[in-house]
CSV table of N, CA and C in Angstrom, one decimal:
chain,number,residue,atom,x,y,z
A,15,MET,N,46.8,-85.9,-76.1
A,15,MET,CA,47.9,-87.2,-76.6
A,15,MET,C,48.5,-87.3,-74.7
A,16,THR,N,47.9,-89.2,-74.2
A,16,THR,CA,48.8,-89.6,-73.4
A,16,THR,C,50.1,-90.3,-73.2
A,17,GLN,N,50.8,-89.8,-72.6
A,17,GLN,CA,52.6,-90.6,-73.0
A,17,GLN,C,51.5,-91.9,-72.0
A,18,ALA,N,52.3,-93.0,-72.1
A,18,ALA,CA,51.9,-94.5,-71.7
A,18,ALA,C,53.0,-94.3,-70.7
A,19,HIS,N,52.5,-94.9,-69.4
A,19,HIS,CA,53.1,-94.9,-68.3
A,19,HIS,C,53.1,-96.6,-68.1
A,20,ARG,N,54.9,-96.4,-67.6
A,20,ARG,CA,54.9,-97.9,-67.1
A,20,ARG,C,55.0,-98.2,-66.3
A,21,ASP,N,54.7,-99.5,-65.9
A,21,ASP,CA,54.1,-100.7,-64.8
A,21,ASP,C,55.5,-100.7,-64.0
A,22,THR,N,56.0,-100.5,-63.4
A,22,THR,CA,57.3,-100.5,-62.7
A,22,THR,C,56.8,-101.8,-61.4
A,23,THR,N,55.8,-101.7,-61.4
A,23,THR,CA,54.8,-102.7,-59.8
A,23,THR,C,55.8,-103.9,-60.4
A,24,ARG,N,56.2,-104.6,-61.7
A,24,ARG,CA,56.6,-106.4,-62.0
A,24,ARG,C,57.7,-106.4,-61.9
A,25,LEU,N,58.0,-105.2,-62.2
A,25,LEU,CA,59.7,-105.5,-62.2
A,25,LEU,C,60.6,-105.7,-60.4
A,26,PRO,N,61.1,-106.6,-60.2
A,26,PRO,CA,61.9,-106.4,-59.4
A,26,PRO,C,62.7,-105.7,-59.1
A,27,ILE,N,63.0,-105.0,-57.0
A,27,ILE,CA,63.5,-104.4,-56.8
A,27,ILE,C,65.0,-104.2,-57.4
A,28,PRO,N,65.6,-103.7,-57.0
A,28,PRO,CA,66.7,-103.6,-57.6
A,28,PRO,C,68.2,-103.8,-56.1
A,29,PHE,N,68.6,-104.8,-56.4
A,29,PHE,CA,70.2,-105.1,-55.9
A,29,PHE,C,70.8,-104.4,-55.0
A,30,LEU,N,71.3,-104.2,-54.1
A,30,LEU,CA,72.9,-102.8,-53.9
A,30,LEU,C,73.6,-104.3,-52.9
A,31,ASP,N,74.6,-104.5,-53.7
A,31,ASP,CA,75.8,-104.8,-52.7
A,31,ASP,C,76.6,-103.8,-52.2
A,32,GLN,N,77.7,-104.4,-51.4
A,32,GLN,CA,78.7,-103.5,-50.5
A,32,GLN,C,79.6,-102.6,-51.6
A,33,PHE,N,79.8,-103.0,-53.2
A,33,PHE,CA,80.4,-102.3,-53.8
A,33,PHE,C,79.5,-100.8,-54.7
A,34,ASP,N,78.1,-101.1,-54.8
A,34,ASP,CA,77.6,-99.7,-55.1
A,34,ASP,C,76.6,-99.2,-54.6
A,35,PHE,N,76.5,-100.0,-53.3
A,35,PHE,CA,75.3,-98.8,-52.5
A,35,PHE,C,75.9,-97.7,-51.8
A,36,HIS,N,76.7,-97.2,-51.6
A,36,HIS,CA,77.1,-96.0,-51.1
A,36,HIS,C,77.1,-95.0,-52.4
A,37,PRO,N,77.3,-95.5,-53.9
A,37,PRO,CA,77.8,-94.1,-54.7
A,37,PRO,C,76.0,-94.3,-55.1
A,38,ARG,N,75.1,-95.1,-55.2
A,38,ARG,CA,74.1,-95.1,-55.9
A,38,ARG,C,73.1,-94.3,-54.8
A,39,ILE,N,72.9,-94.6,-53.8
A,39,ILE,CA,72.2,-93.8,-52.8
A,39,ILE,C,72.6,-92.4,-52.7
A,40,ALA,N,73.9,-92.2,-52.9
A,40,ALA,CA,74.2,-91.2,-52.8
A,40,ALA,C,73.9,-90.0,-54.3
A,41,ASP,N,73.6,-91.3,-55.0
A,41,ASP,CA,73.8,-90.3,-56.5
A,41,ASP,C,71.6,-90.4,-56.8
A,42,THR,N,71.0,-90.9,-56.0
A,42,THR,CA,69.8,-90.8,-55.7
A,42,THR,C,68.7,-89.6,-55.4
A,43,THR,N,67.9,-88.5,-56.0
A,43,THR,CA,67.3,-87.9,-55.4
A,43,THR,C,66.4,-88.2,-54.8
A,44,GLY,N,65.3,-87.5,-53.8
A,44,GLY,CA,64.0,-88.0,-53.3
A,44,GLY,C,64.2,-89.1,-52.2
A,45,THR,N,63.3,-89.7,-51.9
A,45,THR,CA,62.6,-90.7,-50.9
A,45,THR,C,63.5,-92.2,-51.5
A,46,VAL,N,64.2,-92.4,-51.0
A,46,VAL,CA,64.2,-94.0,-51.1
A,46,VAL,C,64.4,-94.7,-49.5
A,47,LEU,N,63.7,-95.9,-50.1
A,47,LEU,CA,63.6,-96.9,-49.1
A,47,LEU,C,64.8,-98.3,-49.3
A,48,VAL,N,65.8,-98.4,-48.5
A,48,VAL,CA,66.8,-99.7,-48.3
A,48,VAL,C,66.2,-100.7,-47.4
A,49,THR,N,65.5,-102.3,-48.6
A,49,THR,CA,65.7,-103.1,-47.0
A,49,THR,C,66.3,-104.2,-47.3
A,50,PHE,N,67.0,-104.8,-45.7
A,50,PHE,CA,68.0,-105.7,-45.7
A,50,PHE,C,67.2,-106.7,-45.6
A,51,THR,N,67.3,-107.7,-46.7
A,51,THR,CA,66.3,-109.1,-46.4
A,51,THR,C,67.5,-110.2,-46.7
A,52,SER,N,66.9,-111.6,-46.7
A,52,SER,CA,67.5,-112.7,-46.6
A,52,SER,C,66.8,-113.5,-47.9
A,53,PRO,N,66.7,-114.3,-48.3
A,53,PRO,CA,66.5,-115.2,-49.7
A,53,PRO,C,65.3,-116.0,-48.6
A,54,ASP,N,65.8,-116.5,-47.7
A,54,ASP,CA,65.4,-117.8,-46.4
A,54,ASP,C,64.1,-117.3,-45.5
A,55,CYS,N,64.0,-116.0,-45.7
A,55,CYS,CA,63.0,-114.9,-44.5
A,55,CYS,C,61.9,-114.6,-45.1
A,56,GLY,N,60.8,-115.6,-44.6
A,56,GLY,CA,59.4,-115.6,-44.8
A,56,GLY,C,58.9,-114.0,-44.9
A,57,VAL,N,59.1,-113.5,-44.3
A,57,VAL,CA,58.9,-112.3,-43.4
A,57,VAL,C,59.3,-110.8,-44.9
A,58,CYS,N,60.7,-111.4,-45.0
A,58,CYS,CA,61.1,-110.7,-46.2
A,58,CYS,C,60.6,-110.6,-47.5
A,59,ARG,N,59.7,-112.0,-48.0
A,59,ARG,CA,59.5,-112.5,-49.1
A,59,ARG,C,57.9,-111.6,-49.1
A,60,HIS,N,57.6,-111.8,-48.0
A,60,HIS,CA,56.4,-110.8,-47.2
A,60,HIS,C,56.1,-109.4,-47.7
A,61,LEU,N,57.6,-108.5,-47.5
A,61,LEU,CA,58.1,-107.6,-47.8
A,61,LEU,C,58.3,-106.8,-48.9
A,62,ARG,N,58.7,-108.1,-49.9
A,62,ARG,CA,58.8,-107.3,-51.3
A,62,ARG,C,57.4,-107.2,-51.8
A,63,ARG,N,56.7,-108.2,-51.2
A,63,ARG,CA,55.0,-107.8,-52.1
A,63,ARG,C,54.8,-106.9,-51.5
A,64,VAL,N,55.0,-106.2,-50.5
A,64,VAL,CA,54.5,-104.9,-50.1
A,64,VAL,C,55.0,-103.6,-51.0
A,65,LEU,N,56.5,-104.0,-50.9
A,65,LEU,CA,57.1,-102.8,-51.7
A,65,LEU,C,56.6,-102.6,-53.3
A,66,GLN,N,56.3,-104.3,-53.5
A,66,GLN,CA,55.6,-103.2,-54.9
A,66,GLN,C,54.4,-103.0,-54.9
A,67,GLU,N,53.5,-103.3,-54.0
A,67,GLU,CA,52.5,-102.0,-54.0
A,67,GLU,C,53.2,-100.9,-53.5
A,68,ILE,N,53.9,-100.6,-52.8
A,68,ILE,CA,54.4,-99.4,-52.5
A,68,ILE,C,54.7,-98.5,-54.2
A,69,ARG,N,55.4,-99.1,-55.2
A,69,ARG,CA,55.7,-98.7,-56.3
A,69,ARG,C,54.3,-98.0,-56.8
A,70,GLY,N,53.4,-99.2,-56.9
A,70,GLY,CA,52.2,-98.4,-57.9
A,70,GLY,C,52.0,-97.0,-57.1
A,71,LEU,N,51.9,-97.3,-55.7
A,71,LEU,CA,51.3,-95.9,-54.9
A,71,LEU,C,52.5,-94.8,-54.6
A,72,ARG,N,53.6,-95.1,-54.9
A,72,ARG,CA,54.3,-93.7,-54.8
A,72,ARG,C,55.2,-94.9,-55.6
A,73,PRO,N,55.5,-94.2,-56.5
A,73,PRO,CA,56.4,-94.2,-58.2
A,73,PRO,C,57.1,-93.2,-58.3
A,74,ASP,N,57.4,-92.6,-57.2
A,74,ASP,CA,58.2,-91.3,-56.5
A,74,ASP,C,59.5,-91.6,-56.0
A,75,TRP,N,59.2,-92.7,-55.3
A,75,TRP,CA,59.7,-93.3,-54.5
A,75,TRP,C,60.7,-94.6,-55.1
A,76,HIS,N,62.2,-94.3,-54.6
A,76,HIS,CA,63.4,-95.8,-54.9
A,76,HIS,C,63.3,-96.2,-54.0
A,77,LEU,N,63.1,-97.8,-54.2
A,77,LEU,CA,63.8,-98.7,-53.2
A,77,LEU,C,64.6,-99.4,-53.6
A,78,PHE,N,65.2,-100.2,-53.2
A,78,PHE,CA,66.9,-101.3,-53.3
A,78,PHE,C,66.3,-101.9,-52.2
A,79,GLU,N,66.7,-103.2,-52.6
A,79,GLU,CA,66.9,-104.2,-51.2
A,79,GLU,C,68.6,-104.7,-51.8
A,80,VAL,N,68.7,-105.2,-50.1
A,80,VAL,CA,70.2,-105.8,-49.6
A,80,VAL,C,70.0,-107.2,-49.3
A,81,ASP,N,70.8,-107.9,-50.0
A,81,ASP,CA,70.6,-109.7,-49.1
A,81,ASP,C,71.9,-109.2,-48.6
A,82,ALA,N,71.2,-109.6,-46.9
A,82,ALA,CA,72.0,-109.3,-45.8
A,82,ALA,C,73.2,-110.7,-46.0
A,83,GLN,N,72.4,-111.6,-46.3
A,83,GLN,CA,73.6,-112.8,-46.4
A,83,GLN,C,74.6,-112.8,-46.9
A,84,ARG,N,74.4,-112.6,-48.7
A,84,ARG,CA,75.5,-112.4,-49.4
A,84,ARG,C,76.6,-110.5,-49.1
A,85,ASP,N,75.8,-109.7,-48.5
A,85,ASP,CA,76.5,-108.9,-48.1
A,85,ASP,C,76.6,-108.2,-46.5
A,86,PRO,N,77.7,-109.2,-45.7
A,86,PRO,CA,77.7,-109.1,-44.1
A,86,PRO,C,78.2,-107.7,-44.1
A,87,ALA,N,79.0,-107.6,-44.7
A,87,ALA,CA,79.5,-105.8,-44.4
A,87,ALA,C,78.8,-105.2,-44.3
A,88,LEU,N,77.9,-104.8,-45.3
A,88,LEU,CA,76.5,-103.8,-45.1
A,88,LEU,C,75.5,-103.9,-43.6
A,89,SER,N,75.6,-105.1,-43.8
A,89,SER,CA,74.6,-105.8,-42.4
A,89,SER,C,75.5,-104.8,-41.3
A,90,ASN,N,76.7,-105.5,-41.0
A,90,ASN,CA,77.4,-104.8,-40.0
A,90,ASN,C,77.5,-102.9,-39.8
A,91,GLU,N,77.8,-102.6,-40.9
A,91,GLU,CA,77.8,-101.0,-41.0
A,91,GLU,C,76.5,-100.7,-40.1
A,92,PHE,N,75.9,-101.0,-40.7
A,92,PHE,CA,74.5,-100.6,-40.8
A,92,PHE,C,73.3,-101.4,-39.4
A,93,GLU,N,74.3,-102.4,-38.4
A,93,GLU,CA,74.3,-102.6,-37.4
A,93,GLU,C,72.9,-103.0,-37.2
A,94,VAL,N,72.2,-104.0,-38.4
A,94,VAL,CA,71.2,-104.4,-38.4
A,94,VAL,C,71.3,-106.0,-38.0
A,95,PHE,N,70.3,-106.0,-36.9
A,95,PHE,CA,70.3,-107.4,-35.9
A,95,PHE,C,68.6,-108.0,-36.4
A,96,HIS,N,68.0,-107.8,-37.2
A,96,HIS,CA,67.0,-108.6,-37.4
A,96,HIS,C,66.1,-107.5,-38.7
A,97,LEU,N,65.4,-108.9,-39.3
A,97,LEU,CA,65.4,-109.2,-41.0
A,97,LEU,C,63.9,-109.4,-40.6
A,98,PRO,N,63.1,-108.7,-41.7
A,98,PRO,CA,63.6,-107.3,-42.8
A,98,PRO,C,63.9,-106.0,-41.8
A,99,THR,N,64.8,-105.2,-42.6
A,99,THR,CA,64.8,-104.0,-41.9
A,99,THR,C,64.8,-103.2,-43.0
A,100,ILE,N,64.0,-101.6,-42.3
A,100,ILE,CA,64.1,-100.7,-43.9
A,100,ILE,C,64.9,-99.7,-43.1
A,101,PHE,N,65.7,-99.0,-44.0
A,101,PHE,CA,66.1,-97.8,-43.9
A,101,PHE,C,65.9,-96.5,-44.9
A,102,LEU,N,65.6,-95.7,-44.4
A,102,LEU,CA,65.1,-94.4,-45.0
A,102,LEU,C,66.0,-93.7,-45.2
A,103,PHE,N,66.0,-92.9,-47.2
A,103,PHE,CA,67.3,-92.1,-47.0
A,103,PHE,C,66.6,-91.2,-47.9
A,104,GLU,N,66.9,-89.6,-48.1
A,104,GLU,CA,66.3,-88.6,-48.8
A,104,GLU,C,67.6,-87.6,-49.4
A,105,ASP,N,67.2,-87.4,-50.5
A,105,ASP,CA,68.5,-87.5,-51.7
A,105,ASP,C,70.1,-87.4,-50.8
A,106,GLY,N,70.0,-89.1,-51.1
A,106,GLY,CA,71.5,-89.1,-50.9
A,106,GLY,C,71.4,-88.8,-49.3
A,107,VAL,N,70.8,-88.6,-48.4
A,107,VAL,CA,71.7,-88.8,-46.9
A,107,VAL,C,70.8,-89.7,-46.4
A,108,PHE,N,71.5,-90.9,-45.3
A,108,PHE,CA,70.4,-91.5,-44.3
A,108,PHE,C,69.5,-90.6,-43.5
A,109,HIS,N,68.1,-90.7,-43.2
A,109,HIS,CA,67.0,-90.6,-42.2
A,109,HIS,C,67.2,-91.4,-41.6
A,110,CYS,N,66.7,-92.8,-41.5
A,110,CYS,CA,66.2,-93.1,-40.1
A,110,CYS,C,66.2,-94.5,-40.5
A,111,GLU,N,66.6,-95.5,-39.5
A,111,GLU,CA,65.8,-96.6,-39.7
A,111,GLU,C,64.4,-96.4,-39.2
A,112,LEU,N,63.4,-97.4,-40.3
A,112,LEU,CA,61.7,-97.6,-40.5
A,112,LEU,C,61.2,-98.3,-39.2
A,113,GLN,N,60.8,-98.2,-38.2
A,113,GLN,CA,59.6,-99.4,-37.5
A,113,GLN,C,58.2,-98.8,-37.3
A,114,THR,N,58.0,-100.1,-38.3
A,114,THR,CA,56.5,-100.1,-38.7
A,114,THR,C,55.9,-101.4,-39.4
A,115,GLU,N,54.8,-101.5,-39.3
A,115,GLU,CA,53.8,-102.5,-39.9
A,115,GLU,C,54.3,-103.0,-41.5
A,116,ALA,N,54.1,-104.0,-42.0
A,116,ALA,CA,54.7,-104.4,-43.1
A,116,ALA,C,53.2,-104.8,-44.2
A,117,ARG,N,52.7,-103.6,-43.9
A,117,ARG,CA,51.5,-103.0,-44.7
A,117,ARG,C,51.6,-101.8,-45.7
A,118,PRO,N,51.3,-101.7,-47.0
A,118,PRO,CA,51.7,-100.7,-47.6
A,118,PRO,C,51.4,-99.0,-46.7
A,119,LEU,N,50.3,-99.1,-46.6
A,119,LEU,CA,50.0,-98.0,-46.1
A,119,LEU,C,50.9,-97.5,-44.9
A,120,SER,N,51.1,-98.6,-44.0
A,120,SER,CA,51.7,-98.4,-43.1
A,120,SER,C,53.6,-97.7,-43.2
A,121,ILE,N,53.8,-98.4,-44.4
A,121,ILE,CA,55.3,-98.0,-44.8
A,121,ILE,C,54.9,-96.5,-45.0
A,122,ILE,N,53.8,-96.3,-45.8
A,122,ILE,CA,53.7,-94.8,-46.3
A,122,ILE,C,54.0,-94.1,-45.8
A,123,HIS,N,53.0,-94.3,-44.7
A,123,HIS,CA,52.6,-93.1,-43.2
A,123,HIS,C,54.0,-93.0,-42.4
A,124,ALA,N,54.9,-93.4,-41.9
A,124,ALA,CA,55.7,-94.2,-41.6
A,124,ALA,C,57.1,-93.0,-41.9
A,125,THR,N,56.9,-93.6,-43.6
A,125,THR,CA,58.2,-92.9,-44.5
A,125,THR,C,57.8,-91.0,-44.1
A,126,LEU,N,56.7,-90.7,-44.7
A,126,LEU,CA,56.2,-89.2,-44.7
A,126,LEU,C,56.1,-88.7,-43.2
A,127,ALA,N,55.7,-89.5,-42.0
A,127,ALA,CA,55.8,-89.2,-40.5
A,127,ALA,C,57.5,-88.9,-40.1
A,128,ALA,N,58.6,-89.9,-40.6
A,128,ALA,CA,60.0,-89.8,-40.2
A,128,ALA,C,60.7,-88.5,-41.2
A,129,LEU,N,59.8,-88.1,-42.3
A,129,LEU,CA,60.8,-87.1,-43.0
A,129,LEU,C,60.1,-85.9,-42.4
A,130,GLN,N,59.4,-85.5,-42.0
A,130,GLN,CA,58.9,-84.3,-41.1
A,130,GLN,C,59.7,-84.1,-40.1
A,131,MET,N,60.7,-85.0,-39.3
A,131,MET,CA,61.6,-85.1,-38.4
A,131,MET,C,62.7,-84.6,-38.8
A,132,PRO,N,63.8,-84.1,-38.2
A,132,PRO,CA,65.2,-84.4,-37.9
A,132,PRO,C,65.6,-85.8,-39.1
A,133,ALA,N,66.8,-85.6,-39.5
A,133,ALA,CA,67.5,-87.2,-40.2
A,133,ALA,C,68.3,-87.1,-38.4
A,134,GLU,N,68.3,-88.7,-38.3
A,134,GLU,CA,69.1,-89.3,-37.6
A,134,GLU,C,70.7,-89.5,-37.9
A,135,GLU,N,71.6,-89.3,-36.9
A,135,GLU,CA,72.9,-90.1,-37.5
A,135,GLU,C,72.9,-91.5,-38.1
A,136,ALA,N,73.9,-91.7,-39.0
A,136,ALA,CA,74.1,-93.0,-39.8
A,136,ALA,C,74.4,-93.8,-38.7
A,137,PRO,N,74.3,-94.9,-38.7
A,137,PRO,CA,74.8,-96.2,-37.6
A,137,PRO,C,76.2,-96.3,-38.1
């Protein structure tokens, strides 16, 4: 007997705001990617589609999104200067900002490579 697998690739990526960001990240074990985006950013819309693909390839990873326009305090805290920006957390702790192409395999490879390196200090 096989257990039905829930398809999460069609569900929206959950948003975090300044009130739930830190508690949610701290309580999430494993690999977490947080993207800072804006509703009027075309590249951000593309990245959302890419992240949906990553969900299918890496269902064990947790993905969250922050609307930089709605939550400028978080953008300031993390020194976000361009959108979209992706931050990597592992077991609730900041690891680094990812610098990679907005393609599923590029993000996956960059994440796995970053996790082999020591964590950076949070901005």
